[in-house]
mmCIF file of N, CA and C in Angstrom:
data_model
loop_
_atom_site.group_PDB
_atom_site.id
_atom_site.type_symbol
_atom_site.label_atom_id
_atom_site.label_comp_id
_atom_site.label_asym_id
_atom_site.label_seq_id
_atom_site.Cartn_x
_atom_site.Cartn_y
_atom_site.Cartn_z
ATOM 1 N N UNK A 185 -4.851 5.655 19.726
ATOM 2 C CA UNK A 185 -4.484 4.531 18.881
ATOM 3 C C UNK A 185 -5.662 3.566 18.740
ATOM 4 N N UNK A 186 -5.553 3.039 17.481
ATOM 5 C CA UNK A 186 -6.973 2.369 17.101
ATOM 6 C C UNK A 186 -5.635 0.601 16.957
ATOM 7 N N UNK A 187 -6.994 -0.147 16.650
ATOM 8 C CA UNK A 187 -5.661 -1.501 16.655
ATOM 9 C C UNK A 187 -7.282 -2.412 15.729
ATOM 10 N N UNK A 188 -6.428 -3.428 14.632
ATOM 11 C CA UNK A 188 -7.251 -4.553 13.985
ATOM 12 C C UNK A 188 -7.034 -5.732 14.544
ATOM 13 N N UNK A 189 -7.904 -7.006 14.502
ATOM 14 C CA UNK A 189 -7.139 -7.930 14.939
ATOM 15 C C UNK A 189 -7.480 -9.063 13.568
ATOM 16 N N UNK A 190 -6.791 -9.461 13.071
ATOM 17 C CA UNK A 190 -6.770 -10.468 12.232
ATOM 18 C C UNK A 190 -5.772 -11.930 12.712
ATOM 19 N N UNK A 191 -6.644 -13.141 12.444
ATOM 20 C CA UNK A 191 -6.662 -14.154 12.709
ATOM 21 C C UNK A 191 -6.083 -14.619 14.240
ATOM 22 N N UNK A 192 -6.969 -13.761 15.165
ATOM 23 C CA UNK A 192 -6.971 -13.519 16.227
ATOM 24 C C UNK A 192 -5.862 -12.903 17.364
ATOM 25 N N UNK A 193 -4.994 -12.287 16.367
ATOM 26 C CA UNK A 193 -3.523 -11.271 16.698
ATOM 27 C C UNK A 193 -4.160 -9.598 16.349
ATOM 28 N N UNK A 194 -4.059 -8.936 17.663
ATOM 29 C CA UNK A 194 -3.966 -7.592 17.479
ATOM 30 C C UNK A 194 -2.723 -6.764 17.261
ATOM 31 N N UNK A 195 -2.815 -6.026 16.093
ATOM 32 C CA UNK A 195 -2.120 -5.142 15.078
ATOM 33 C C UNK A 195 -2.649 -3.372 15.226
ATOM 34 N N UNK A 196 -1.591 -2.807 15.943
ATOM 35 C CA UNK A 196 -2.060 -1.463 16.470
ATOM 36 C C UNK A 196 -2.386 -1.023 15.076
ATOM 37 N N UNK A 197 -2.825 0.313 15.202
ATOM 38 C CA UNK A 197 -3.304 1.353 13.436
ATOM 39 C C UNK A 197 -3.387 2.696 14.483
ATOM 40 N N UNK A 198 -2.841 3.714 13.464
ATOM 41 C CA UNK A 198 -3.166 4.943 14.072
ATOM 42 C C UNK A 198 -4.720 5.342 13.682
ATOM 43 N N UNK A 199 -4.696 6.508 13.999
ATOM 44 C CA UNK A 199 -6.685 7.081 13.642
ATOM 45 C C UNK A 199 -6.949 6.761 12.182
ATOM 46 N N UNK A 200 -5.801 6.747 11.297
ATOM 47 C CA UNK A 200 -6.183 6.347 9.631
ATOM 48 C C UNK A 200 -6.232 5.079 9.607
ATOM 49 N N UNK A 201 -6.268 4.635 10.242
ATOM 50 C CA UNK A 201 -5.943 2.655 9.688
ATOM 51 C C UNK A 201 -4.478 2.402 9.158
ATOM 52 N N UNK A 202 -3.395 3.275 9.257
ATOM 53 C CA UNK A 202 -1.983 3.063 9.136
ATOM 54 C C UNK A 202 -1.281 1.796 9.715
ATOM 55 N N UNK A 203 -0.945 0.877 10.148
ATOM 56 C CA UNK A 203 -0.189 0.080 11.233
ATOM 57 C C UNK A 203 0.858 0.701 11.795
ATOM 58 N N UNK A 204 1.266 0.889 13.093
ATOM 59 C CA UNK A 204 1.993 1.239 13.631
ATOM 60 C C UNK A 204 3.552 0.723 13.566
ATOM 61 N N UNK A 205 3.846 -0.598 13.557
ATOM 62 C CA UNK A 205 4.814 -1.472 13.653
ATOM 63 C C UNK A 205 5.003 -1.965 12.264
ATOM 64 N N UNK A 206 5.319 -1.321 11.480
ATOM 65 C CA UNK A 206 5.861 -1.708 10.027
ATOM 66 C C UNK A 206 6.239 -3.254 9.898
ATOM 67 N N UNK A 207 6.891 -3.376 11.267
ATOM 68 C CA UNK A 207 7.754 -5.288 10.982
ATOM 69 C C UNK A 207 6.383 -5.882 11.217
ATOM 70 N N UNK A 208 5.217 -5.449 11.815
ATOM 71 C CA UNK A 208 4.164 -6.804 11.693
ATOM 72 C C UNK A 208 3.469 -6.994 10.638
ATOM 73 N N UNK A 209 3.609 -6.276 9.442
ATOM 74 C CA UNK A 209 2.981 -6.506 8.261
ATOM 75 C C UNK A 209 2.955 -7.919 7.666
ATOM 76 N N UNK A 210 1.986 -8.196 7.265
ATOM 77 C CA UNK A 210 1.847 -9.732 6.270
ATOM 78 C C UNK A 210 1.297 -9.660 5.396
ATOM 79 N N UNK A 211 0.862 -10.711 4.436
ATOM 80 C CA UNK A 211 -0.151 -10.752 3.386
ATOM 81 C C UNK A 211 -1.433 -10.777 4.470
ATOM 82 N N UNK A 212 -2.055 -11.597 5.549
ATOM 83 C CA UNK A 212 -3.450 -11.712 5.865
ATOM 84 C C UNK A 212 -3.740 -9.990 6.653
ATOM 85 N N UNK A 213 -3.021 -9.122 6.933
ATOM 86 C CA UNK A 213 -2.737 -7.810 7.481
ATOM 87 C C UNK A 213 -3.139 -7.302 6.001
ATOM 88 N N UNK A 214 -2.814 -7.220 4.691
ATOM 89 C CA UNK A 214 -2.989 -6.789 3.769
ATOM 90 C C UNK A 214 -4.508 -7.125 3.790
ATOM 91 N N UNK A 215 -4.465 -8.354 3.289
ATOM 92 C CA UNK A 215 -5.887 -8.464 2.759
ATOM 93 C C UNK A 215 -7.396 -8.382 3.805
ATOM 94 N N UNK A 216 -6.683 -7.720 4.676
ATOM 95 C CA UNK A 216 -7.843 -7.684 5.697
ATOM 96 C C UNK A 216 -8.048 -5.662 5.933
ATOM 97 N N UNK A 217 -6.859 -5.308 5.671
ATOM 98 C CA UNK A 217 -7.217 -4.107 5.552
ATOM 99 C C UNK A 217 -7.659 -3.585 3.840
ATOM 100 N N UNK A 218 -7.672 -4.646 2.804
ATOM 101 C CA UNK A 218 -7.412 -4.477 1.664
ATOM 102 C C UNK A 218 -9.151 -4.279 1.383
ATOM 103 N N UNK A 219 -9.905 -5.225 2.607
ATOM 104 C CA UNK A 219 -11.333 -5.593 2.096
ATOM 105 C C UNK A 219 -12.193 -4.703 3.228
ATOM 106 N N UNK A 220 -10.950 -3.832 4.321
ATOM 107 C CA UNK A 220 -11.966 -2.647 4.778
ATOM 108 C C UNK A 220 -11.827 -1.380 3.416
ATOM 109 N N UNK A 221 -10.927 -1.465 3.107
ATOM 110 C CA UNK A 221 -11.087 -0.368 1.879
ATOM 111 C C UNK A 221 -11.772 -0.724 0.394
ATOM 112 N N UNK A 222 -12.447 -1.853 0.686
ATOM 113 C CA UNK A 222 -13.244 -2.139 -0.328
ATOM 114 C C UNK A 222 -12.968 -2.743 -1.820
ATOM 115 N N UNK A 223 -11.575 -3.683 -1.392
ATOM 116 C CA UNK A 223 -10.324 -3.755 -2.251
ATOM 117 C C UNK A 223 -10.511 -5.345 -2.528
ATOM 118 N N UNK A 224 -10.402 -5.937 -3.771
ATOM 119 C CA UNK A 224 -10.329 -7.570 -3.678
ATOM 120 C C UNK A 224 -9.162 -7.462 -4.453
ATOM 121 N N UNK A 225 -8.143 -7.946 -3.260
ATOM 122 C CA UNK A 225 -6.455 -7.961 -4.077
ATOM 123 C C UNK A 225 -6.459 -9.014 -5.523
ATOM 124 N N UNK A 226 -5.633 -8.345 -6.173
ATOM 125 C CA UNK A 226 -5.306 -9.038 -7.525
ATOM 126 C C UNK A 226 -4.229 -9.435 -7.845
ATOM 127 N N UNK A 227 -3.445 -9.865 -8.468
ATOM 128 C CA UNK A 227 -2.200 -9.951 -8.989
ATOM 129 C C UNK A 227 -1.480 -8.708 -8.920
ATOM 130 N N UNK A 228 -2.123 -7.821 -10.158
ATOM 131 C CA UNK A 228 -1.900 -6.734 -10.073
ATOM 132 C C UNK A 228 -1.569 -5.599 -9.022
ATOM 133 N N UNK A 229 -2.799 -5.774 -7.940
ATOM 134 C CA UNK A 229 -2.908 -5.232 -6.575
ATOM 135 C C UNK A 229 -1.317 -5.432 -5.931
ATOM 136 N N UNK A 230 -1.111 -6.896 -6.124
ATOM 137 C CA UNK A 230 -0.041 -7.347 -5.457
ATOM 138 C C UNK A 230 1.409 -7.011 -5.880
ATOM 139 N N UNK A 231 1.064 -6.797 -6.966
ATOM 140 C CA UNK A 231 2.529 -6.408 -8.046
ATOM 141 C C UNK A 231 3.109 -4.968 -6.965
ATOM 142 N N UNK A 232 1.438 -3.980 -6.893
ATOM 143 C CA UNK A 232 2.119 -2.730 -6.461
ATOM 144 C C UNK A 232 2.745 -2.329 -5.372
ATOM 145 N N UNK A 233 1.565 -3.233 -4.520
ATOM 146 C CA UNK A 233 2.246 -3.878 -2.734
ATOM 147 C C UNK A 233 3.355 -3.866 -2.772
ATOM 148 N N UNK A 234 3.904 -4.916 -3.573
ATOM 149 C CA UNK A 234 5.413 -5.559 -3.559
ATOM 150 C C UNK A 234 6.224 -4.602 -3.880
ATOM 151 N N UNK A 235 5.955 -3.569 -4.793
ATOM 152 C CA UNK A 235 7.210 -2.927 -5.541
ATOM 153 C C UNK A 235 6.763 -1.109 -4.353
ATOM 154 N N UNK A 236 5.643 -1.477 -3.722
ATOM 155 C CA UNK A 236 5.730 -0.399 -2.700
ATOM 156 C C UNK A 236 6.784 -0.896 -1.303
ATOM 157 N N UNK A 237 6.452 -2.091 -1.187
ATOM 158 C CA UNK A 237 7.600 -2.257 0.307
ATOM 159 C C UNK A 237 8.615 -2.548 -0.136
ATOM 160 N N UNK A 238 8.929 -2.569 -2.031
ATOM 161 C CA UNK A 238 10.877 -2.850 -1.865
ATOM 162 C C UNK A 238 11.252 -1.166 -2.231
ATOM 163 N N UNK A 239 10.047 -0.547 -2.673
ATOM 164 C CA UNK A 239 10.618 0.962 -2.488
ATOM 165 C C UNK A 239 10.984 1.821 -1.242
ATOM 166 N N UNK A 240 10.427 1.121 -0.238
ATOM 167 C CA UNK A 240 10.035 1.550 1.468
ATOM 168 C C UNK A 240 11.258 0.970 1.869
ATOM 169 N N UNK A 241 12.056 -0.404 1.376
ATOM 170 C CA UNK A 241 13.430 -1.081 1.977
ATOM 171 C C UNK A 241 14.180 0.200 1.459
ATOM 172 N N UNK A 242 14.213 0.298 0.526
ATOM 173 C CA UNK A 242 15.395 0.911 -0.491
ATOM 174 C C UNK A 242 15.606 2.030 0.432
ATOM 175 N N UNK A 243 14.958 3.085 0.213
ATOM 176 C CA UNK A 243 14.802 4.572 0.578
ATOM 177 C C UNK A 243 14.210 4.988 2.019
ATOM 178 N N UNK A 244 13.540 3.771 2.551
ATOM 179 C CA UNK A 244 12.641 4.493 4.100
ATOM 180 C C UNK A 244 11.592 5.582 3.830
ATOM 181 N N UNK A 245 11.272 5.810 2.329
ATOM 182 C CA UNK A 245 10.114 6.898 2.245
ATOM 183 C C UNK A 245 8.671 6.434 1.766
ATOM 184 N N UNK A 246 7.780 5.887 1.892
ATOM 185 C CA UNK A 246 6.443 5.662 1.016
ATOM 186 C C UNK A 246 6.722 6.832 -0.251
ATOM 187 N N UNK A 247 6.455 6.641 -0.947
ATOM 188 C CA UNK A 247 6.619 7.786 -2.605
ATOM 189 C C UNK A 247 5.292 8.166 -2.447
ATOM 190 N N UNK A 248 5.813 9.766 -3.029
ATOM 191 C CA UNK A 248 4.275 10.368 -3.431
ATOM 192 C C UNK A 248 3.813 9.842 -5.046
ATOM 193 N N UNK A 249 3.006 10.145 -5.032
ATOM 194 C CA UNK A 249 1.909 9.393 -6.746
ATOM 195 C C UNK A 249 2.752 9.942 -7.548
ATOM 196 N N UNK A 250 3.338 10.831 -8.009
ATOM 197 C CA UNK A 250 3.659 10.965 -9.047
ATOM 198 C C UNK A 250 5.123 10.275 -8.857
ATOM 199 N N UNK A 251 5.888 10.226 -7.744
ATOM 200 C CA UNK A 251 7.419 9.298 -7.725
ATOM 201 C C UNK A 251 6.829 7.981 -8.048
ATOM 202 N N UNK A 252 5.448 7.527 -7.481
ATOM 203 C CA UNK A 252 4.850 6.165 -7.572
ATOM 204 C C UNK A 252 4.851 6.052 -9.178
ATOM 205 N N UNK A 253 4.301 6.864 -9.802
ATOM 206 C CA UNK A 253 4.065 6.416 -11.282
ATOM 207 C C UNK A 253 5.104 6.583 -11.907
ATOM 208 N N UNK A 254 5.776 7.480 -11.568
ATOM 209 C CA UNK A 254 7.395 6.880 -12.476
ATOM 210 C C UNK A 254 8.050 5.725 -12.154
ATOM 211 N N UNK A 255 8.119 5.423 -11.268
ATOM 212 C CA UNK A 255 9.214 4.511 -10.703
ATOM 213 C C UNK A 255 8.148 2.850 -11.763
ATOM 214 N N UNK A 256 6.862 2.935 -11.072
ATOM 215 C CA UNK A 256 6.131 1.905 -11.521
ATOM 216 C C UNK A 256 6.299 1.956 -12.774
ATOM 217 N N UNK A 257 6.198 2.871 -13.598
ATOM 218 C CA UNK A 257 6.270 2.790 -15.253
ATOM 219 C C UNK A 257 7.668 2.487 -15.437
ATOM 220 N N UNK A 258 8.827 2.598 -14.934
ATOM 221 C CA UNK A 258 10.197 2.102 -15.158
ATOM 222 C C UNK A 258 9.987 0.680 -15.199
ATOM 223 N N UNK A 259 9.911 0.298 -13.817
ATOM 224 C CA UNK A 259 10.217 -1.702 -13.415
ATOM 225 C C UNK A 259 8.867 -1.826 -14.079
ATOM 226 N N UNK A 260 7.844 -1.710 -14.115
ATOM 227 C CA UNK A 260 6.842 -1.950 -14.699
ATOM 228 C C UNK A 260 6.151 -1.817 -15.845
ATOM 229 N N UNK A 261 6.315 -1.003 -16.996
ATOM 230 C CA UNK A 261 5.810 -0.778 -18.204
ATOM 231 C C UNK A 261 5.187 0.481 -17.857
ATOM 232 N N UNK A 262 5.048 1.041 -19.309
ATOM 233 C CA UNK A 262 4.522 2.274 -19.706
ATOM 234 C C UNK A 262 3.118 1.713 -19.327
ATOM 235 N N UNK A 263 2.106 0.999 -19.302
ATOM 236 C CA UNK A 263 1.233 0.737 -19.527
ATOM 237 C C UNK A 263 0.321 0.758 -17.958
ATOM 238 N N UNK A 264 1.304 0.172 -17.028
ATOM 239 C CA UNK A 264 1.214 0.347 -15.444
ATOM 240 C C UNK A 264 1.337 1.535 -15.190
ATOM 241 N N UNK A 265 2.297 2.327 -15.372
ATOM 242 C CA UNK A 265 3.160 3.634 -15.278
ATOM 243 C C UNK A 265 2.211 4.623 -15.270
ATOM 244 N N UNK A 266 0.852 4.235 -15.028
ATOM 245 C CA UNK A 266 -0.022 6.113 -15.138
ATOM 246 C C UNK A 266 -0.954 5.898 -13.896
ATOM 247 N N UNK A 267 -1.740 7.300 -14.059
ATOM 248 C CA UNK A 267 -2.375 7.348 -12.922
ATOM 249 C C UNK A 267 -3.751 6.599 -13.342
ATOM 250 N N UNK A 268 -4.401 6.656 -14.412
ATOM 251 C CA UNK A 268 -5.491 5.802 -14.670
ATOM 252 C C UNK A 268 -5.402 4.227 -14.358
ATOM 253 N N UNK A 269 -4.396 3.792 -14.867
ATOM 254 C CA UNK A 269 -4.154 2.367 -13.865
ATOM 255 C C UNK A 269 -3.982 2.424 -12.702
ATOM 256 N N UNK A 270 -3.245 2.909 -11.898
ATOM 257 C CA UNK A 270 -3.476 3.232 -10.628
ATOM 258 C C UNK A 270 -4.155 3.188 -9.515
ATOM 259 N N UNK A 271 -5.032 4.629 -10.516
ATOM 260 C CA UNK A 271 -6.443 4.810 -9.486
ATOM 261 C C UNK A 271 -7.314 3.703 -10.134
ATOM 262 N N UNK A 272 -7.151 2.877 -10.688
ATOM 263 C CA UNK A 272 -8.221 1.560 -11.078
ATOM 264 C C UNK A 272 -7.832 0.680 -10.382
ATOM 265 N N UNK A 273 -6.752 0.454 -9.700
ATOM 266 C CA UNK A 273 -6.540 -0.577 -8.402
ATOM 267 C C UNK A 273 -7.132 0.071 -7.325
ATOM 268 N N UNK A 274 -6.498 1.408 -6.881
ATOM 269 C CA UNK A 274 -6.596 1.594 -5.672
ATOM 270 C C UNK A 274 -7.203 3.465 -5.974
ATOM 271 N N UNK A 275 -8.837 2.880 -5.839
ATOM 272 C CA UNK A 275 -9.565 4.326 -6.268
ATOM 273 C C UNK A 275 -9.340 5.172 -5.390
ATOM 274 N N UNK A 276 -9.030 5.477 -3.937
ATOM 275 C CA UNK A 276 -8.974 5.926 -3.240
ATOM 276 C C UNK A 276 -7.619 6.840 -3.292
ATOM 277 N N UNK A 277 -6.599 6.454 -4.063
ATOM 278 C CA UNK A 277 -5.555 7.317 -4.287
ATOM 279 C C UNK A 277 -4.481 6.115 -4.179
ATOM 280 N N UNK A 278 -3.606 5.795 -4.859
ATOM 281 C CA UNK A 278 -2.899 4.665 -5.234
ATOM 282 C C UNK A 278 -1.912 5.062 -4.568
ATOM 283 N N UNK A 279 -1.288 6.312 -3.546
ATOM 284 C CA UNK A 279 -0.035 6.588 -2.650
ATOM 285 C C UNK A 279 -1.011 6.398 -1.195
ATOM 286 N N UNK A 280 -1.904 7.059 -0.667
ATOM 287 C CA UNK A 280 -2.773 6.788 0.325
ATOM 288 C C UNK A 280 -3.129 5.219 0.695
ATOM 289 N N UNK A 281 -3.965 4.692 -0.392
ATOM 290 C CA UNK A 281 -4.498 3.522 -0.341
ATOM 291 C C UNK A 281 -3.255 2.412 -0.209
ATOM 292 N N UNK A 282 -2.665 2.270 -1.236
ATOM 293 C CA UNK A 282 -1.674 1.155 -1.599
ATOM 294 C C UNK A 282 -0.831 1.123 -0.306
ATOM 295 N N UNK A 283 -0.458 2.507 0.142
ATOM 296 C CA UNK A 283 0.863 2.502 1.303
ATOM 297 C C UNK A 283 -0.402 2.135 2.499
ATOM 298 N N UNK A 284 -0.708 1.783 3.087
ATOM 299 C CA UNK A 284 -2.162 1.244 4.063
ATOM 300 C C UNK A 284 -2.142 -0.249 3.682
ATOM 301 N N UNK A 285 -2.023 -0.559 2.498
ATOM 302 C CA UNK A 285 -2.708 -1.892 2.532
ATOM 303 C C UNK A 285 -1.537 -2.446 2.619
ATOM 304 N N UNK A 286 -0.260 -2.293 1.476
ATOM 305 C CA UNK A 286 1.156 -2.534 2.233
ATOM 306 C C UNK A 286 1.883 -2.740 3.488
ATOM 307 N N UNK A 287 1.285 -2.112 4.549
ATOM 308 C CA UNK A 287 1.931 -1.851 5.922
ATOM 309 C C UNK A 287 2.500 -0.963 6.080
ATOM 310 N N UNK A 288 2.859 0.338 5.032
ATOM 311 C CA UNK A 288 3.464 1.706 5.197
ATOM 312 C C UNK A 288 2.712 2.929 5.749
ATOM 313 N N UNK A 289 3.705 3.591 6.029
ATOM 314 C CA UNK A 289 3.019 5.291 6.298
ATOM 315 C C UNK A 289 2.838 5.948 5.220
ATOM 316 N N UNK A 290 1.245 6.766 5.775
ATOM 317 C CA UNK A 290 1.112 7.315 4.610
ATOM 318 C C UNK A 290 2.305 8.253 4.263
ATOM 319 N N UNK A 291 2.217 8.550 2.567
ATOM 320 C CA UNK A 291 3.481 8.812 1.989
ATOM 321 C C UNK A 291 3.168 10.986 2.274
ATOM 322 N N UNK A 292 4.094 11.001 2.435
ATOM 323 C CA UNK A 292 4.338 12.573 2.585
ATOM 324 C C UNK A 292 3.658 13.356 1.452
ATOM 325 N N UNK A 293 3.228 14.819 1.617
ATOM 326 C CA UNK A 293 2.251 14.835 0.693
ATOM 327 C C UNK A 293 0.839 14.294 0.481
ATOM 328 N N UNK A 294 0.490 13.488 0.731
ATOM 329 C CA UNK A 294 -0.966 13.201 1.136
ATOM 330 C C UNK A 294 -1.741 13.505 2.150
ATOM 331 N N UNK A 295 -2.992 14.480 1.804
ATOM 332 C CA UNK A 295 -3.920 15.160 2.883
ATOM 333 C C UNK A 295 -4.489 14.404 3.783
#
């Protein structure tokens, strides 16, 4: 087990930078793992966060990218709804990346 510490509280992470304890997630937990992945949160950024941990309440599953881009193109517009927006937030893979910076596990299906 690997662990971050932001604003002087340590926050376990498995070997990926995952968090272990889902309930300690915050916004400064976000944006501190947001700017090891090379990420300057946006509105946008935040839109997906948000609609990733009320998908994680709902169901208990992180979504794979393609459940991610439907669901997002529903509550969100056709225009959000693809993978080119997506991977323009979160280049690294918008189910990988996003569920990390959120406080989720990575989503099933991801290598």
């Amino acid at each position: 087990m690997a662990s971050i510490e932001v604003n002087g509280k340590s926050y376990e992470t498995d070997e990926e930078g995952y968090l272990v304890n889902l309930g300690e997630w915050n916004a400064d937990v976000a944006n501190y793992i947001a700017k090891t992945e090379s990420i300057d949160m946006t509105e946008q950024h935040w839109e997906v966060i948000n609609f990733l941990r009320e998908y994680f309440d709902e169901y208990q599953i992180a979504p794979a990218v393609r459940v991610l881009t439907k669901a997002i193109g529903k509550k969100l517009g056709a225009d959000k709804g693809n993978s080119e927006y997506l991977y323009g937030l979160f280049p690294y893979g918008p189910g990988k990346q996003a569920c990390k910076i959120a406080g989720l596990p990575k989503p099933t299906g991801c290598v």
